[in-house]
Amino acid sequence: MIEDKELQAEIGKHLMQPENYGKLEDASCVGVGIDHSTKSYVIMYIKRDDKNILDVMFGTNGTQDTTTLGSIFTGMIKGESVESAQEIAEELNKDLQESYAAIPAPKVDLSKPEGEQVEHISTEHQDSANMVLTAFNAAMRHYERSEGGIEEEQYEMSIVKTCPYSTTECHFVTKASQED
């Protein structure tokens, strides 16, 4: 119970006063995670060397959820070794995939008119976390490409949703015709 209260307090802190928000001018890698279905993105600026994350900042045009999650994640990896930061991201990605998988199938109500038969399933929380983690992975990829001699301003990756119900538009079930 105490852990839940501590977690809620930590989330509330990041919600009210996000940390590491803004542009890092001397970033060594920049990654963008984009959700094309909503046109939302997270851009992550990372200053690193071969072994450590020296500084990290992020920006977004997403929801307050996205800002809060970006603040929490960047706080987790700032000052960590690159290896440790990648392990943190990998663990969070596993949790994210489990969260997508746990979303129940939408309810279908055939008594409603066509186009209103399927309830909307929101994956906003998962998609926000997905954009943050994708931006981190894109930044790491940008660094690798830069080290390999490829010059580019940033590296962009689209998020991949692993839940069949996470699309913005529902696929509606056609009302069965009744035979007389």
PDB file of C-alpha atoms in Angstrom, residues 24-176:
ATOM      1  CA  LEU A  24      19.160  20.035 -25.463  1.00  0.00           C
ATOM      2  CA  GLU A  25      21.340  22.180 -27.727  1.00  0.00           C
ATOM      3  CA  ASP A  26      24.495  20.025 -27.592  1.00  0.00           C
ATOM      4  CA  ALA A  27      22.807  16.638 -28.008  1.00  0.00           C
ATOM      5  CA  SER A  28      24.913  13.919 -29.589  1.00  0.00           C
ATOM      6  CA  CYS A  29      21.798  12.110 -30.809  1.00  0.00           C
ATOM      7  CA  VAL A  30      18.186  13.043 -31.476  1.00  0.00           C
ATOM      8  CA  GLY A  31      15.337  10.579 -31.897  1.00  0.00           C
ATOM      9  CA  VAL A  32      11.691  11.044 -32.767  1.00  0.00           C
ATOM     10  CA  GLY A  33       8.895   8.587 -31.987  1.00  0.00           C
ATOM     11  CA  ILE A  34       5.779   9.284 -34.063  1.00  0.00           C
ATOM     12  CA  ASP A  35       2.204   8.001 -33.828  1.00  0.00           C
ATOM     13  CA  HIS A  36       0.969   8.600 -37.364  1.00  0.00           C
ATOM     14  CA  SER A  37      -2.645   7.831 -36.467  1.00  0.00           C
ATOM     15  CA  THR A  38      -2.813  10.865 -34.127  1.00  0.00           C
ATOM     16  CA  LYS A  39       0.079  12.930 -35.566  1.00  0.00           C
ATOM     17  CA  SER A  40       1.602  12.977 -32.049  1.00  0.00           C
ATOM     18  CA  TYR A  41       5.322  12.706 -31.453  1.00  0.00           C
ATOM     19  CA  VAL A  42       8.050  12.695 -28.825  1.00  0.00           C
ATOM     20  CA  ILE A  43      11.487  14.048 -29.652  1.00  0.00           C
ATOM     21  CA  MET A  44      14.346  12.970 -27.388  1.00  0.00           C
ATOM     22  CA  TYR A  45      17.666  14.780 -27.175  1.00  0.00           C
ATOM     23  CA  ILE A  46      20.497  12.776 -25.625  1.00  0.00           C
ATOM     24  CA  LYS A  47      24.044  13.814 -24.844  1.00  0.00           C
ATOM     25  CA  ARG A  48      26.127  10.682 -24.424  1.00  0.00           C
ATOM     26  CA  ASP A  49      29.564   9.251 -24.815  1.00  0.00           C
ATOM     27  CA  ASP A  50      30.512   5.653 -25.572  1.00  0.00           C
ATOM     28  CA  LYS A  51      29.379   4.438 -22.163  1.00  0.00           C
ATOM     29  CA  ASN A  52      27.066   6.921 -20.401  1.00  0.00           C
ATOM     30  CA  ILE A  53      23.963   9.038 -20.814  1.00  0.00           C
ATOM     31  CA  LEU A  54      25.331  12.413 -19.733  1.00  0.00           C
ATOM     32  CA  ASP A  55      22.152  14.449 -20.210  1.00  0.00           C
ATOM     33  CA  VAL A  56      18.705  13.956 -21.722  1.00  0.00           C
ATOM     34  CA  MET A  57      15.745  16.169 -22.548  1.00  0.00           C
ATOM     35  CA  PHE A  58      12.546  15.675 -24.510  1.00  0.00           C
ATOM     36  CA  GLY A  59       9.698  17.522 -26.152  1.00  0.00           C
ATOM     37  CA  THR A  60       6.249  16.474 -27.352  1.00  0.00           C
ATOM     38  CA  ASN A  61       3.087  17.705 -28.963  1.00  0.00           C
ATOM     39  CA  GLY A  62       1.230  14.902 -27.197  1.00  0.00           C
ATOM     40  CA  THR A  63      -0.990  14.739 -24.157  1.00  0.00           C
ATOM     41  CA  GLN A  64      -0.201  15.415 -20.519  1.00  0.00           C
ATOM     42  CA  ASP A  65       0.268  11.629 -20.209  1.00  0.00           C
ATOM     43  CA  THR A  66       3.049  11.782 -22.771  1.00  0.00           C
ATOM     44  CA  THR A  67       4.748  14.667 -20.953  1.00  0.00           C
ATOM     45  CA  THR A  68       4.478  12.895 -17.590  1.00  0.00           C
ATOM     46  CA  LEU A  69       5.827   9.605 -18.962  1.00  0.00           C
ATOM     47  CA  GLY A  70       8.646  11.410 -20.799  1.00  0.00           C
ATOM     48  CA  SER A  71       9.594  13.150 -17.554  1.00  0.00           C
ATOM     49  CA  ILE A  72       9.606   9.891 -15.588  1.00  0.00           C
ATOM     50  CA  PHE A  73      11.566   7.970 -18.237  1.00  0.00           C
ATOM     51  CA  THR A  74      14.227  10.631 -18.787  1.00  0.00           C
ATOM     52  CA  GLY A  75      14.685  10.855 -15.019  1.00  0.00           C
ATOM     53  CA  MET A  76      15.241   7.091 -14.932  1.00  0.00           C
ATOM     54  CA  ILE A  77      17.986   7.084 -17.573  1.00  0.00           C
ATOM     55  CA  LYS A  78      19.782  10.395 -16.955  1.00  0.00           C
ATOM     56  CA  GLY A  79      23.280   9.683 -15.630  1.00  0.00           C
ATOM     57  CA  GLU A  80      22.980   5.939 -16.255  1.00  0.00           C
ATOM     58  CA  SER A  81      25.261   3.849 -18.422  1.00  0.00           C
ATOM     59  CA  VAL A  82      24.024   3.373 -21.979  1.00  0.00           C
ATOM     60  CA  GLU A  83      23.736  -0.347 -21.291  1.00  0.00           C
ATOM     61  CA  SER A  84      21.640   0.253 -18.179  1.00  0.00           C
ATOM     62  CA  ALA A  85      19.421   2.770 -20.000  1.00  0.00           C
ATOM     63  CA  GLN A  86      18.810   0.255 -22.777  1.00  0.00           C
ATOM     64  CA  GLU A  87      17.940  -2.429 -20.207  1.00  0.00           C
ATOM     65  CA  ILE A  88      15.470  -0.036 -18.530  1.00  0.00           C
ATOM     66  CA  ALA A  89      13.865   0.712 -21.908  1.00  0.00           C
ATOM     67  CA  GLU A  90      13.711  -2.993 -22.757  1.00  0.00           C
ATOM     68  CA  GLU A  91      11.981  -3.841 -19.450  1.00  0.00           C
ATOM     69  CA  LEU A  92       9.497  -0.999 -19.896  1.00  0.00           C
ATOM     70  CA  ASN A  93       8.828  -2.174 -23.454  1.00  0.00           C
ATOM     71  CA  LYS A  94       8.017  -5.670 -22.162  1.00  0.00           C
ATOM     72  CA  ASP A  95       5.571  -4.117 -19.684  1.00  0.00           C
ATOM     73  CA  LEU A  96       4.091  -2.047 -22.514  1.00  0.00           C
ATOM     74  CA  GLN A  97       3.558  -5.122 -24.717  1.00  0.00           C
ATOM     75  CA  GLU A  98       1.843  -6.908 -21.814  1.00  0.00           C
ATOM     76  CA  SER A  99      -0.348  -3.855 -21.283  1.00  0.00           C
ATOM     77  CA  TYR A 100      -1.384  -3.794 -24.955  1.00  0.00           C
ATOM     78  CA  ALA A 101      -2.102  -7.539 -24.812  1.00  0.00           C
ATOM     79  CA  ALA A 102      -4.299  -7.109 -21.718  1.00  0.00           C
ATOM     80  CA  ILE A 103      -6.692  -4.696 -23.431  1.00  0.00           C
ATOM     81  CA  PRO A 104     -10.043  -6.451 -23.696  1.00  0.00           C
ATOM     82  CA  ALA A 105     -11.805  -6.833 -27.024  1.00  0.00           C
ATOM     83  CA  PRO A 106     -14.338  -4.086 -27.678  1.00  0.00           C
ATOM     84  CA  LYS A 107     -17.973  -4.858 -26.941  1.00  0.00           C
ATOM     85  CA  VAL A 108     -20.264  -5.161 -29.938  1.00  0.00           C
ATOM     86  CA  ASP A 109     -23.900  -4.065 -29.592  1.00  0.00           C
ATOM     87  CA  LEU A 110     -25.850  -5.150 -32.658  1.00  0.00           C
ATOM     88  CA  SER A 111     -28.959  -3.302 -31.450  1.00  0.00           C
ATOM     89  CA  LYS A 112     -27.254   0.022 -32.274  1.00  0.00           C
ATOM     90  CA  PRO A 113     -27.118   1.523 -35.765  1.00  0.00           C
ATOM     91  CA  GLU A 114     -24.242   0.563 -38.018  1.00  0.00           C
ATOM     92  CA  GLY A 115     -21.198   2.691 -37.238  1.00  0.00           C
ATOM     93  CA  GLU A 116     -22.071   2.824 -33.521  1.00  0.00           C
ATOM     94  CA  GLN A 117     -21.993  -0.904 -32.810  1.00  0.00           C
ATOM     95  CA  VAL A 118     -18.419  -1.161 -31.519  1.00  0.00           C
ATOM     96  CA  GLU A 119     -17.281   0.663 -28.392  1.00  0.00           C
ATOM     97  CA  HIS A 120     -14.130   2.748 -28.699  1.00  0.00           C
ATOM     98  CA  ILE A 121     -11.098   1.237 -26.973  1.00  0.00           C
ATOM     99  CA  SER A 122      -8.623   3.853 -25.750  1.00  0.00           C
ATOM    100  CA  THR A 123      -4.944   3.017 -25.807  1.00  0.00           C
ATOM    101  CA  GLU A 124      -3.823   6.569 -25.049  1.00  0.00           C
ATOM    102  CA  HIS A 125      -1.680   5.579 -22.039  1.00  0.00           C
ATOM    103  CA  GLN A 126       0.040   2.770 -23.922  1.00  0.00           C
ATOM    104  CA  ASP A 127       0.553   4.883 -27.043  1.00  0.00           C
ATOM    105  CA  SER A 128       2.097   7.696 -24.960  1.00  0.00           C
ATOM    106  CA  ALA A 129       4.572   5.282 -23.368  1.00  0.00           C
ATOM    107  CA  ASN A 130       5.229   3.755 -26.781  1.00  0.00           C
ATOM    108  CA  MET A 131       6.166   7.157 -28.254  1.00  0.00           C
ATOM    109  CA  VAL A 132       8.598   7.868 -25.390  1.00  0.00           C
ATOM    110  CA  LEU A 133      10.326   4.486 -25.733  1.00  0.00           C
ATOM    111  CA  THR A 134      10.372   4.726 -29.535  1.00  0.00           C
ATOM    112  CA  ALA A 135      11.979   8.188 -29.342  1.00  0.00           C
ATOM    113  CA  PHE A 136      14.690   6.749 -27.055  1.00  0.00           C
ATOM    114  CA  ASN A 137      15.330   3.856 -29.465  1.00  0.00           C
ATOM    115  CA  ALA A 138      15.442   6.283 -32.397  1.00  0.00           C
ATOM    116  CA  ALA A 139      18.007   8.434 -30.562  1.00  0.00           C
ATOM    117  CA  MET A 140      20.179   5.368 -29.903  1.00  0.00           C
ATOM    118  CA  ARG A 141      19.904   4.441 -33.581  1.00  0.00           C
ATOM    119  CA  HIS A 142      20.805   8.034 -34.560  1.00  0.00           C
ATOM    120  CA  TYR A 143      23.975   7.753 -32.463  1.00  0.00           C
ATOM    121  CA  GLU A 144      24.941   4.437 -34.122  1.00  0.00           C
ATOM    122  CA  ARG A 145      24.369   5.887 -37.584  1.00  0.00           C
ATOM    123  CA  SER A 146      26.374   8.999 -36.718  1.00  0.00           C
ATOM    124  CA  GLU A 147      29.251   6.843 -35.481  1.00  0.00           C
ATOM    125  CA  GLY A 148      29.049   4.986 -38.794  1.00  0.00           C
ATOM    126  CA  GLY A 149      29.504   8.235 -40.722  1.00  0.00           C
ATOM    127  CA  ILE A 150      25.875   8.943 -41.617  1.00  0.00           C
ATOM    128  CA  GLU A 151      25.134  12.631 -41.081  1.00  0.00           C
ATOM    129  CA  GLU A 152      21.517  13.490 -40.331  1.00  0.00           C
ATOM    130  CA  GLU A 153      19.716  15.941 -38.064  1.00  0.00           C
ATOM    131  CA  GLN A 154      17.682  13.253 -36.278  1.00  0.00           C
ATOM    132  CA  TYR A 155      16.387   9.740 -36.664  1.00  0.00           C
ATOM    133  CA  GLU A 156      12.639   9.071 -36.788  1.00  0.00           C
ATOM    134  CA  MET A 157      10.737   5.891 -36.020  1.00  0.00           C
ATOM    135  CA  SER A 158       6.996   5.218 -36.134  1.00  0.00           C
ATOM    136  CA  ILE A 159       5.443   3.531 -33.150  1.00  0.00           C
ATOM    137  CA  VAL A 160       4.154   0.017 -33.619  1.00  0.00           C
ATOM    138  CA  LYS A 161       0.956  -0.868 -31.824  1.00  0.00           C
ATOM    139  CA  THR A 162       0.667  -4.526 -30.935  1.00  0.00           C
ATOM    140  CA  CYS A 163      -2.982  -4.419 -29.931  1.00  0.00           C
ATOM    141  CA  PRO A 164      -5.572  -5.093 -32.616  1.00  0.00           C
ATOM    142  CA  TYR A 165      -7.937  -2.607 -30.936  1.00  0.00           C
ATOM    143  CA  SER A 166      -5.550   0.348 -30.738  1.00  0.00           C
ATOM    144  CA  THR A 167      -6.344   1.956 -34.048  1.00  0.00           C
ATOM    145  CA  THR A 168      -8.033   5.327 -34.081  1.00  0.00           C
ATOM    146  CA  GLU A 169     -10.845   4.029 -36.250  1.00  0.00           C
ATOM    147  CA  CYS A 170     -12.855   0.986 -35.216  1.00  0.00           C
ATOM    148  CA  HIS A 171     -13.811  -1.637 -37.737  1.00  0.00           C
ATOM    149  CA  PHE A 172     -17.541  -1.915 -37.372  1.00  0.00           C
ATOM    150  CA  VAL A 173     -19.452  -5.146 -37.511  1.00  0.00           C
ATOM    151  CA  THR A 174     -22.127  -5.249 -40.179  1.00  0.00           C
ATOM    152  CA  LYS A 175     -25.564  -5.754 -38.704  1.00  0.00           C
ATOM    153  CA  ALA A 176     -26.841  -9.186 -39.693  1.00  0.00           C
TER     154      ALA A 176
END
